[in-house]
Short mmCIF file of C-alpha atoms in Angstrom, two decimals:
data_model
loop_
_atom_site.label_atom_id
_atom_site.label_comp_id
_atom_site.label_asym_id
_atom_site.label_seq_id
_atom_site.Cartn_x
_atom_site.Cartn_y
_atom_site.Cartn_z
CA MET A 1429 8.90 -24.53 -7.47
CA THR A 1430 10.87 -21.90 -7.03
CA ASP A 1431 13.48 -20.94 -3.66
CA ILE A 1432 11.08 -18.40 -2.62
CA ILE A 1433 13.71 -18.01 0.61
CA ASP A 1434 16.63 -17.14 -2.05
CA GLU A 1435 13.98 -14.87 -4.07
CA LEU A 1436 12.92 -12.71 -0.93
CA GLU A 1437 16.31 -12.06 0.12
CA TRP A 1438 18.05 -10.86 -2.82
CA ARG A 1439 14.58 -8.46 -2.24
CA GLY A 1440 15.98 -7.36 0.56
CA LEU A 1441 12.69 -8.77 2.27
CA LEU A 1442 13.93 -11.62 4.95
CA ALA A 1443 14.10 -10.42 8.03
CA GLN A 1444 13.29 -13.55 10.58
CA THR A 1445 12.21 -16.75 10.80
CA THR A 1446 11.52 -19.17 13.43
CA ASP A 1447 14.43 -22.43 12.18
CA LEU A 1448 15.15 -21.12 8.65
CA ASP A 1449 16.14 -24.62 7.43
CA GLU A 1450 13.36 -26.81 8.94
CA LEU A 1451 11.18 -23.52 6.87
CA ARG A 1452 13.59 -24.46 4.18
CA LYS A 1453 12.70 -27.81 3.75
CA ALA A 1454 8.95 -27.45 4.34
CA LEU A 1455 8.19 -25.38 1.80
CA ALA A 1456 10.25 -27.77 -0.61
CA ASP A 1457 8.44 -30.05 -0.30
CA GLY A 1458 5.15 -27.58 -0.55
CA PRO A 1459 2.78 -26.89 -0.88
CA VAL A 1460 2.78 -24.58 1.91
CA THR A 1461 -0.09 -22.94 3.29
CA LEU A 1462 0.16 -19.58 5.15
CA TYR A 1463 -1.01 -16.44 6.26
CA CYS A 1464 -0.79 -12.96 6.35
CA GLY A 1465 -3.63 -10.82 8.63
CA PHE A 1466 -5.02 -6.97 7.66
CA ASP A 1467 -6.31 -5.58 10.00
CA PRO A 1468 -9.30 -3.28 9.04
CA THR A 1469 -8.41 -0.17 10.66
CA ALA A 1470 -9.89 2.27 7.92
CA GLY A 1471 -11.98 2.13 4.98
CA SER A 1472 -9.28 0.71 2.48
CA LEU A 1473 -5.78 -0.94 2.89
CA HIS A 1474 -2.89 1.90 1.68
CA VAL A 1475 0.94 1.83 -0.20
CA GLY A 1476 2.20 0.15 3.22
CA HIS A 1477 0.00 -3.09 3.36
CA LEU A 1478 1.10 -3.84 -0.22
CA THR A 1479 4.60 -5.48 1.18
CA GLN A 1480 2.78 -8.25 2.66
CA ILE A 1481 0.62 -8.73 0.13
CA LEU A 1482 3.01 -9.02 -2.20
CA THR A 1483 4.73 -11.07 -0.43
CA LEU A 1484 1.88 -13.46 -0.28
CA ALA A 1485 1.12 -13.59 -4.11
CA ARG A 1486 5.22 -14.47 -3.97
CA PHE A 1487 4.46 -17.48 -1.91
CA GLN A 1488 1.84 -18.62 -4.50
CA LYS A 1489 3.88 -17.69 -7.53
CA ALA A 1490 6.21 -20.44 -6.18
CA GLY A 1491 3.95 -22.84 -5.60
CA HIS A 1492 2.33 -22.27 -2.11
CA ARG A 1493 -1.28 -21.73 -1.13
CA PRO A 1494 -1.80 -18.35 0.54
CA ILE A 1495 -4.55 -17.33 2.88
CA ALA A 1496 -5.13 -13.68 3.43
CA LEU A 1497 -7.48 -13.23 6.57
CA VAL A 1498 -9.35 -9.81 7.24
CA GLY A 1499 -9.54 -9.03 10.66
CA GLY A 1500 -13.30 -8.41 11.39
CA GLY A 1501 -12.85 -9.92 15.48
CA THR A 1502 -9.41 -8.45 15.97
CA GLY A 1503 -10.42 -5.09 13.89
CA LEU A 1504 -12.68 -4.91 17.05
CA ILE A 1505 -9.91 -4.44 19.42
CA GLY A 1506 -7.12 -3.15 17.64
CA ASP A 1507 -3.31 -4.27 17.60
CA PRO A 1508 -2.26 -1.80 20.21
CA LYS A 1509 -0.03 0.94 18.65
CA PRO A 1510 3.74 2.16 20.90
CA THR A 1511 2.20 5.51 21.48
CA ALA A 1512 -1.52 5.75 22.44
CA GLU A 1513 -4.68 3.68 22.75
CA ARG A 1514 -6.02 3.32 19.42
CA SER A 1515 -10.71 4.75 18.89
CA LEU A 1516 -12.96 1.66 18.84
CA ASN A 1517 -14.68 2.05 15.76
CA SER A 1518 -17.79 0.45 15.77
CA VAL A 1519 -19.23 -3.06 14.65
CA ASP A 1520 -20.85 -2.37 11.87
CA THR A 1521 -18.15 -0.02 10.32
CA ILE A 1522 -16.07 -3.73 10.82
CA ARG A 1523 -18.27 -5.15 9.21
CA GLU A 1524 -18.26 -2.15 6.22
CA TRP A 1525 -14.27 -2.39 6.12
CA VAL A 1526 -14.25 -6.21 5.99
CA GLN A 1527 -15.95 -6.49 2.61
CA VAL A 1528 -13.98 -3.74 1.26
CA LEU A 1529 -10.40 -4.71 2.35
CA GLY A 1530 -11.70 -8.58 1.11
CA GLY A 1531 -11.86 -7.17 -1.91
CA GLN A 1532 -9.09 -5.49 -2.51
CA LEU A 1533 -6.94 -8.06 -1.34
CA SER A 1534 -9.00 -10.31 -3.98
CA ALA A 1535 -7.34 -8.50 -6.49
CA PHE A 1536 -4.25 -9.99 -5.94
CA LEU A 1537 -3.88 -12.96 -5.72
CA ARG A 1538 -5.60 -15.90 -7.44
CA PHE A 1539 -8.25 -17.56 -6.54
CA THR A 1540 -10.41 -20.19 -7.81
CA PRO A 1541 -12.18 -19.13 -10.66
CA GLU A 1542 -16.45 -19.70 -10.39
CA GLY A 1543 -17.32 -23.20 -11.14
CA GLU A 1544 -13.60 -24.25 -11.75
CA GLN A 1545 -11.97 -27.24 -8.97
CA ALA A 1546 -10.15 -25.75 -6.88
CA GLN A 1547 -6.50 -26.12 -7.60
CA PRO A 1548 -3.66 -26.39 -4.53
CA THR A 1549 -2.49 -23.68 -4.94
CA ASP A 1550 -5.52 -21.03 -4.80
CA ALA A 1551 -5.61 -18.42 -2.67
CA ILE A 1552 -8.16 -18.30 0.81
CA LEU A 1553 -9.87 -15.20 1.81
CA ALA A 1554 -11.23 -15.73 5.55
CA ASN A 1555 -12.76 -14.04 8.40
CA ASN A 1556 -11.27 -14.05 11.93
CA ALA A 1557 -14.72 -12.86 12.75
CA ASP A 1558 -15.75 -16.47 11.77
CA TRP A 1559 -14.30 -17.76 15.12
CA LEU A 1560 -13.81 -15.48 16.91
CA GLY A 1561 -17.16 -13.78 17.21
CA SER A 1562 -18.85 -16.61 18.12
CA MET A 1563 -15.84 -17.46 21.15
CA SER A 1564 -16.88 -17.04 25.31
CA ALA A 1565 -15.28 -14.77 27.35
CA ILE A 1566 -14.49 -17.55 29.70
CA GLU A 1567 -13.32 -20.07 27.02
CA LEU A 1568 -10.72 -17.33 25.77
CA LEU A 1569 -10.08 -17.39 29.29
CA ARG A 1570 -9.92 -20.56 30.03
CA ASP A 1571 -8.85 -21.99 26.70
CA VAL A 1572 -6.45 -19.89 25.46
CA GLY A 1573 -5.20 -17.20 28.47
CA LYS A 1574 -4.02 -19.48 30.36
CA HIS A 1575 -1.60 -20.51 28.32
CA PHE A 1576 -0.04 -16.72 28.21
CA SER A 1577 2.61 -15.88 30.73
CA ILE A 1578 1.19 -12.75 32.38
CA ASN A 1579 5.55 -12.03 33.23
CA GLN A 1580 6.02 -12.37 29.28
CA MET A 1581 2.98 -10.21 28.01
CA LEU A 1582 4.87 -7.71 30.24
CA ALA A 1583 8.00 -7.35 28.91
CA ARG A 1584 6.10 -7.21 24.48
CA GLU A 1585 8.06 -4.47 23.40
CA THR A 1586 4.76 -2.45 22.87
CA VAL A 1587 3.22 -2.78 26.40
CA LYS A 1588 6.74 -1.36 27.72
CA SER A 1589 6.38 1.94 26.15
CA ARG A 1590 2.92 2.26 26.80
CA LEU A 1591 4.05 1.33 30.33
CA ASP A 1592 5.90 3.48 31.04
CA GLY A 1593 3.60 6.43 29.54
CA GLU A 1594 -0.45 6.52 29.59
CA GLY A 1595 -0.41 2.98 30.15
CA MET A 1596 -3.18 1.00 28.20
CA SER A 1597 -6.27 -0.81 28.49
CA TYR A 1598 -6.57 -4.16 28.87
CA THR A 1599 -8.90 -5.02 25.49
CA GLU A 1600 -5.98 -4.20 23.60
CA PHE A 1601 -3.75 -5.36 26.08
CA SER A 1602 -5.26 -8.65 26.10
CA TYR A 1603 -4.89 -7.75 21.84
CA VAL A 1604 -2.28 -10.73 21.72
CA LEU A 1605 -4.18 -13.65 22.25
CA LEU A 1606 -6.60 -13.22 19.75
CA GLN A 1607 -4.35 -13.74 16.85
CA SER A 1608 -2.30 -16.41 18.86
CA TYR A 1609 -5.77 -17.73 18.15
CA ASP A 1610 -5.88 -16.78 14.56
CA TYR A 1611 -2.83 -18.90 13.98
CA VAL A 1612 -3.95 -22.56 15.78
CA GLU A 1613 -7.55 -22.11 13.92
CA LEU A 1614 -6.08 -21.64 10.39
CA TYR A 1615 -3.68 -24.33 11.30
CA ARG A 1616 -6.55 -26.61 11.95
CA ARG A 1617 -8.94 -25.15 9.67
CA PHE A 1618 -6.85 -25.59 6.41
CA GLY A 1619 -2.99 -26.61 7.55
CA CYS A 1620 -1.41 -23.81 7.23
CA THR A 1621 1.90 -23.63 9.29
CA LEU A 1622 3.33 -19.87 7.96
CA GLN A 1623 2.38 -17.08 9.04
CA ILE A 1624 4.47 -13.90 7.56
CA GLY A 1625 4.09 -10.37 8.56
CA GLY A 1626 6.35 -6.82 9.38
CA SER A 1627 9.01 -7.75 11.43
CA ASP A 1628 6.98 -4.88 14.14
CA GLN A 1629 4.85 -8.57 14.72
CA TRP A 1630 7.71 -10.61 15.60
CA GLY A 1631 6.23 -11.15 19.14
CA ASN A 1632 2.36 -12.04 17.97
CA ILE A 1633 3.41 -14.22 15.38
CA THR A 1634 5.83 -16.18 17.62
CA ALA A 1635 3.45 -16.29 20.47
CA GLY A 1636 1.11 -18.29 18.04
CA LEU A 1637 3.49 -20.65 17.18
CA ASP A 1638 3.67 -21.29 20.45
CA LEU A 1639 0.58 -21.72 21.28
CA ILE A 1640 -0.46 -24.16 18.97
CA ARG A 1641 2.27 -25.57 20.26
CA ARG A 1642 1.17 -25.70 23.49
CA ILE A 1643 -3.00 -26.46 22.76
CA ASP A 1644 -2.22 -29.25 19.79
CA GLY A 1645 1.12 -30.17 20.38
CA ASN A 1646 2.00 -29.29 16.65
CA LYS A 1647 -0.62 -31.95 15.56
CA PRO A 1648 -1.75 -32.79 12.64
CA HIS A 1649 0.31 -30.95 10.38
CA GLY A 1650 3.55 -30.93 11.87
CA GLN A 1651 5.88 -27.50 12.91
CA ALA A 1652 4.67 -24.13 12.16
CA HIS A 1653 7.01 -21.41 11.16
CA ALA A 1654 7.02 -17.78 11.52
CA LEU A 1655 8.59 -15.00 8.98
CA THR A 1656 9.10 -11.76 8.97
CA THR A 1657 9.65 -8.39 6.60
CA ASN A 1658 12.33 -5.46 7.32
CA LEU A 1659 9.14 -2.64 7.49
CA LEU A 1660 10.62 -0.11 4.89
CA THR A 1661 12.17 2.90 5.22
CA LYS A 1662 13.05 6.40 2.98
CA SER A 1663 16.42 7.68 2.45
CA ASP A 1664 15.07 11.01 3.78
CA GLY A 1665 14.33 9.65 7.18
CA SER A 1666 9.98 10.56 6.38
CA LYS A 1667 7.33 7.98 6.42
CA PHE A 1668 6.74 5.18 3.68
CA GLY A 1669 3.18 5.68 2.53
CA LYS A 1670 2.89 9.11 3.30
CA THR A 1671 3.51 12.32 1.46
CA GLU A 1672 2.59 16.16 1.77
CA THR A 1673 -1.61 15.64 1.00
CA GLY A 1674 -1.36 11.91 3.22
CA THR A 1675 -2.07 8.42 3.37
CA VAL A 1676 -1.51 6.88 -0.49
CA TRP A 1677 -4.69 4.50 0.14
CA LEU A 1678 -5.31 1.71 -2.42
CA ASP A 1679 -8.67 2.93 -3.27
CA PRO A 1680 -9.40 5.33 -5.98
CA ALA A 1681 -11.45 7.27 -3.76
CA LEU A 1682 -8.95 8.33 -1.10
CA THR A 1683 -5.74 8.68 -3.84
CA SER A 1684 -6.67 8.93 -7.18
CA PRO A 1685 -4.89 6.63 -10.22
CA TYR A 1686 -3.07 9.72 -11.34
CA ALA A 1687 -1.73 11.07 -7.27
CA PHE A 1688 -1.03 6.68 -6.68
CA TYR A 1689 1.36 6.82 -10.14
CA GLN A 1690 3.29 10.37 -9.02
CA PHE A 1691 3.80 8.55 -5.50
CA TRP A 1692 5.93 6.12 -7.84
CA PHE A 1693 7.11 8.16 -9.70
CA ASN A 1694 8.65 10.88 -7.23
CA ALA A 1695 11.06 8.20 -6.10
CA ASP A 1696 14.01 9.12 -4.77
CA ASP A 1697 16.57 7.51 -6.93
CA ARG A 1698 17.78 6.35 -3.77
CA ASP A 1699 14.99 4.76 -2.67
CA VAL A 1700 13.39 3.84 -6.69
CA VAL A 1701 15.77 0.42 -6.88
CA ARG A 1702 14.58 -0.90 -3.49
CA TYR A 1703 11.00 -0.16 -4.02
CA LEU A 1704 11.23 -2.26 -7.49
CA LYS A 1705 13.03 -5.14 -5.30
CA VAL A 1706 9.92 -4.96 -3.29
CA PHE A 1707 7.43 -3.61 -4.70
CA SER A 1708 8.32 -5.13 -8.41
CA PHE A 1709 7.92 -8.52 -10.47
CA ARG A 1710 10.27 -8.03 -12.74
CA SER A 1711 13.31 -10.60 -12.37
CA GLN A 1712 16.76 -9.62 -10.58
CA GLU A 1713 18.27 -9.19 -14.05
CA GLU A 1714 15.57 -6.38 -15.66
CA ILE A 1715 16.07 -4.55 -12.11
CA GLU A 1716 19.21 -4.38 -11.88
CA ASP A 1717 19.53 -3.38 -15.74
CA LEU A 1718 17.19 -0.54 -13.93
CA GLU A 1719 19.24 0.16 -11.76
CA ARG A 1720 21.82 1.04 -14.15
CA GLN A 1721 20.12 2.89 -15.93
CA THR A 1722 19.22 4.84 -13.02
CA SER A 1723 22.53 5.04 -12.39
CA GLU A 1724 24.19 6.47 -16.02
CA ARG A 1725 20.63 8.70 -16.74
CA PRO A 1726 19.22 9.61 -13.46
CA ALA A 1727 17.49 12.72 -15.50
CA ALA A 1728 15.80 10.07 -17.95
CA ARG A 1729 13.84 8.51 -13.96
CA VAL A 1730 13.58 5.27 -16.28
CA ALA A 1731 12.98 2.71 -13.06
CA GLN A 1732 10.92 4.90 -11.18
CA ARG A 1733 8.56 5.11 -14.88
CA ALA A 1734 9.14 1.21 -14.80
CA LEU A 1735 7.61 1.00 -11.29
CA ALA A 1736 5.24 3.51 -11.41
CA GLU A 1737 3.41 1.59 -14.45
CA GLU A 1738 3.70 -1.59 -13.00
CA LEU A 1739 2.00 -0.92 -9.45
CA THR A 1740 -0.56 1.57 -11.01
CA THR A 1741 -1.06 -1.36 -13.78
CA LEU A 1742 -0.85 -3.97 -10.90
CA VAL A 1743 -3.46 -1.73 -8.38
CA HIS A 1744 -6.10 0.31 -10.79
CA GLY A 1745 -5.74 -1.39 -14.35
CA ALA A 1746 -3.81 -1.08 -17.43
CA GLU A 1747 -6.96 1.68 -18.31
CA GLU A 1748 -6.28 3.46 -15.63
CA CYS A 1749 -2.82 3.80 -16.11
CA GLU A 1750 -3.01 4.64 -19.48
CA LYS A 1751 -5.25 7.20 -18.70
CA VAL A 1752 -2.53 8.53 -16.22
CA ILE A 1753 0.50 8.06 -18.52
CA GLU A 1754 -1.87 10.08 -20.72
CA ALA A 1755 -2.49 13.16 -18.30
CA SER A 1756 1.08 13.43 -17.13
CA ARG A 1757 2.49 13.86 -21.21
CA ALA A 1758 -0.67 15.95 -21.50
CA LEU A 1759 -0.23 18.33 -18.67
CA PHE A 1760 3.48 19.00 -19.96
CA GLY A 1761 2.95 19.43 -23.38
CA GLN A 1762 3.49 16.17 -24.76
CA ALA A 1763 0.12 15.53 -25.75
CA ASP A 1764 -3.92 16.30 -26.58
CA LEU A 1765 -5.34 18.21 -23.69
CA SER A 1766 -9.03 17.57 -24.88
CA ASN A 1767 -8.43 13.67 -24.84
CA LEU A 1768 -8.35 13.50 -21.20
CA ASP A 1769 -12.22 13.44 -19.48
CA SER A 1770 -13.03 15.25 -16.43
CA PRO A 1771 -11.59 13.10 -13.65
CA THR A 1772 -8.98 12.21 -14.56
CA LEU A 1773 -8.10 15.63 -15.75
CA GLY A 1774 -9.73 16.75 -12.10
CA ALA A 1775 -7.26 14.37 -10.78
CA ALA A 1776 -4.28 15.30 -12.40
CA LEU A 1777 -4.33 19.23 -11.32
CA SER A 1778 -5.00 18.01 -8.01
CA GLU A 1779 -1.42 17.07 -7.76
CA VAL A 1780 -0.16 20.97 -9.13
CA PRO A 1781 -0.30 24.39 -7.29
CA ARG A 1782 -4.00 25.86 -8.22
CA VAL A 1783 -5.69 28.23 -7.21
CA GLU A 1784 -10.21 27.62 -7.14
CA VAL A 1785 -11.68 31.12 -8.70
CA GLN A 1786 -15.66 32.11 -9.94
CA GLY A 1787 -17.70 32.08 -12.82
CA PRO A 1788 -18.87 33.28 -14.72
CA VAL A 1789 -15.77 32.47 -17.75
CA ALA A 1790 -16.40 36.44 -19.04
CA GLU A 1791 -16.22 37.56 -15.42
CA LEU A 1792 -12.37 35.45 -14.53
CA PRO A 1793 -9.35 37.74 -14.06
CA PRO A 1794 -6.82 38.68 -16.77
CA LEU A 1795 -4.72 35.21 -17.09
CA VAL A 1796 -1.64 37.33 -15.96
CA ASP A 1797 -3.53 37.45 -13.10
CA LEU A 1798 -4.34 33.50 -12.64
CA LEU A 1799 -0.64 32.84 -13.29
CA ALA A 1800 0.29 35.07 -9.83
CA ALA A 1801 -2.53 33.45 -7.81
CA THR A 1802 -1.66 29.80 -8.87
CA GLY A 1803 2.44 30.27 -7.85
CA LEU A 1804 3.81 29.60 -10.64
CA VAL A 1805 5.12 33.04 -10.99
CA PRO A 1806 6.27 35.42 -7.91
CA SER A 1807 4.03 38.90 -9.18
CA LYS A 1808 1.91 40.17 -12.04
CA SER A 1809 4.59 41.35 -13.18
CA ALA A 1810 7.17 38.63 -13.20
CA ALA A 1811 3.31 36.97 -14.91
CA ARG A 1812 4.09 39.53 -17.75
CA ARG A 1813 7.62 39.02 -18.71
CA ALA A 1814 6.81 35.62 -18.67
CA ILE A 1815 4.62 36.17 -21.03
CA GLN A 1816 6.69 38.53 -23.48
CA GLU A 1817 9.45 35.57 -23.43
CA GLY A 1818 7.30 33.72 -24.77
CA GLY A 1819 7.59 30.96 -21.19
CA ALA A 1820 3.74 30.99 -20.48
CA TYR A 1821 0.75 28.42 -21.57
CA LEU A 1822 -2.93 28.44 -22.20
CA ASN A 1823 -3.77 25.23 -22.13
CA ASN A 1824 -0.66 23.68 -23.76
CA THR A 1825 -1.21 26.73 -25.75
CA LYS A 1826 2.10 29.39 -26.32
CA VAL A 1827 0.08 32.98 -25.07
CA THR A 1828 1.57 36.17 -26.96
CA ASP A 1829 -0.89 38.63 -25.15
CA VAL A 1830 -0.05 40.22 -22.03
CA ASP A 1831 -3.50 41.38 -21.48
CA ALA A 1832 -5.62 38.30 -22.33
CA LYS A 1833 -8.37 36.43 -20.94
CA VAL A 1834 -10.01 33.47 -21.05
CA ALA A 1835 -12.45 32.64 -23.49
CA GLY A 1836 -15.63 30.34 -22.45
CA ALA A 1837 -13.82 27.53 -24.56
CA ASP A 1838 -10.34 27.47 -23.04
CA VAL A 1839 -12.37 26.43 -20.03
CA LEU A 1840 -12.29 22.57 -19.99
CA HIS A 1841 -15.46 20.15 -19.12
CA GLY A 1842 -16.79 23.48 -18.30
CA GLN A 1843 -14.28 23.52 -14.94
CA TYR A 1844 -10.75 23.64 -15.71
CA ILE A 1845 -7.65 25.76 -16.72
CA VAL A 1846 -4.00 24.47 -17.30
CA LEU A 1847 -1.36 26.76 -17.06
CA ARG A 1848 2.15 26.72 -17.40
CA ARG A 1849 5.20 28.19 -16.99
CA GLY A 1850 8.34 26.87 -19.64
CA LYS A 1851 9.04 23.43 -20.26
CA ARG A 1852 8.50 21.31 -16.26
CA ASN A 1853 5.80 24.35 -14.21
CA VAL A 1854 2.03 23.58 -14.47
CA GLY A 1855 -0.31 25.08 -12.47
CA GLY A 1856 -4.59 24.70 -12.56
CA VAL A 1857 -7.80 27.03 -12.44
CA ILE A 1858 -10.49 25.21 -11.37
CA VAL A 1859 -13.65 27.39 -12.22
CA THR A 1860 -17.14 27.10 -9.85
CA SER A 1861 -20.10 28.51 -10.51
#
């Protein structure tokens, strides 16, 4: 087994632990069974979840057994937000989202292949609705609630911030009881002795540790542990995982593989090495080499490209990653646009300035109008100058006629036109009937 604690420290992930020396010893004597919970608050996981998902995967690679817990029970309540009450989703919606999240989590961890014997480090996919759903209100209050101090619960930062504002419902106030009891159940069922999460989950995790001690006396599996990772922020102060168009999801129907790739490729030079440490499985030597290349040749974006390719392959597969790379090359004239399938080209154009026009093709505006409409040039006169100076392209072919119009063959897949000004400024035209 590798020293996973040292690796997490080098990667800048380690935030808090309960007893680091005891945890190191337990991990050295392993394998340790650990878990992280993921509540179904939407129909997909997003890049913000990757820190914990990949940390579970790092523990598995280091010789330990991860449990990915989907909150089919806790998702019906919702972890309190610091500012406002969560909207409750229907039972059917939560059930559907649980299935989706379970499938997404299964792609990152090694589970027991069908027909094969389970190995000690094979991952487990669990749903806390299996035990919370059958627990009565009396059982929750009598067997769990009696171990919690109201004074301590009121002292929690999230509770205090809400009580100073619009207040908090008893439903959300009691969430910590449910999450704490998850740890008890996993301790009993699977011998789980470590919970991981973001540093904002420290209070919930340590409450679970205390509940194991109070209810089970840390028997029969010995002392349980907690480990949190640092929350990721961007150097410019904006929220990680957000773009101008919103959250970056793992579901390709919500965030296309092309947009997913571009999110990582556009990482700030100040952030990219930190992202490589947190999200990449590359070695320390490889990352340090990419850091050196970024320092020496920032315009080449070598580290960003490495990060984007690794994560797009991990989340969407090698074939989709190849399509994305080909689309990026084709948009900027380095590959043939006709080789791109319709979904890939459409996804790529959704990430650049674009305009929607109505057909038929014979009635489309002249090219100078389209160049101006996409915003690639500030005006029609500027579009004419760009053509006269040899800096305007239609589907990567240089345009030489200022009166040029789009022909039927120029509309790719009967829907898309790619325009470019110079080498780097790309726009799209979406033709609708």
